[in-house]
Amino acid sequence: MFSRWQRDGTWHRVLIPLQSLADAKGAIGWDLNVDSTAPKASVPLTRLRT
């Protein structure tokens, strides 16, 4: 269902007004959280690039 809503724009029409209402009430924290962890490629894969 989500992919169909995404394609036809339903998700955007629902999400944006709800976010706007919640933001106006101060119910959304817009702080950014970046996760710097990432799995490393195995040694054989890194050697293939050179």
Coordinates of C-alpha atoms in Angstrom, one line a residue:
M1 CA 0.0 0.0 0.0
F2 CA 2.8 2.4 0.9
S3 CA 4.4 2.2 -2.6
R4 CA 1.0 2.8 -4.3
W5 CA 0.4 5.8 -2.0
Q6 CA 3.9 7.1 -2.8
R7 CA 3.4 6.8 -6.5
D8 CA 0.0 8.5 -6.6
G9 CA 0.9 11.3 -4.1
T10 CA -1.4 10.2 -1.3
W11 CA 1.4 9.9 1.2
H12 CA 2.6 13.5 0.5
R13 CA -1.0 14.8 0.8
V14 CA -1.4 13.1 4.2
L15 CA 2.1 13.7 5.6
I16 CA 2.6 17.4 4.9
P17 CA -0.5 18.7 6.6
L18 CA 0.0 16.4 9.6
Q19 CA 3.6 17.6 9.9
S20 CA 2.5 21.2 9.6
L21 CA -0.1 20.8 12.4
A22 CA 2.3 19.0 14.7
D23 CA 5.1 21.6 14.0
A24 CA 2.7 24.5 14.7
K25 CA 1.9 22.9 18.1
G26 CA 5.6 22.4 18.8
A27 CA 5.2 18.6 18.8
I28 CA 8.1 18.0 16.4
G29 CA 11.8 18.4 17.2
W30 CA 13.6 19.1 14.0
D31 CA 17.1 18.3 15.5
L32 CA 19.3 16.4 13.1
N33 CA 20.9 13.1 14.2
V34 CA 23.6 11.7 12.0
D35 CA 24.8 8.1 12.5
S36 CA 28.4 7.9 11.4
T37 CA 28.6 4.1 11.8
A38 CA 28.9 2.1 8.7
P39 CA 30.0 -1.5 8.0
K40 CA 33.4 -1.8 6.4
A41 CA 34.0 -3.7 3.2
S42 CA 36.0 -6.9 3.7
V43 CA 39.7 -6.8 2.8
P44 CA 39.3 -8.7 -0.5
L45 CA 36.7 -6.3 -1.7
T46 CA 38.9 -3.3 -1.0
R47 CA 41.8 -4.8 -2.9
L48 CA 39.6 -5.2 -6.0
R49 CA 39.4 -1.5 -6.3
T50 CA 43.1 -0.9 -6.8

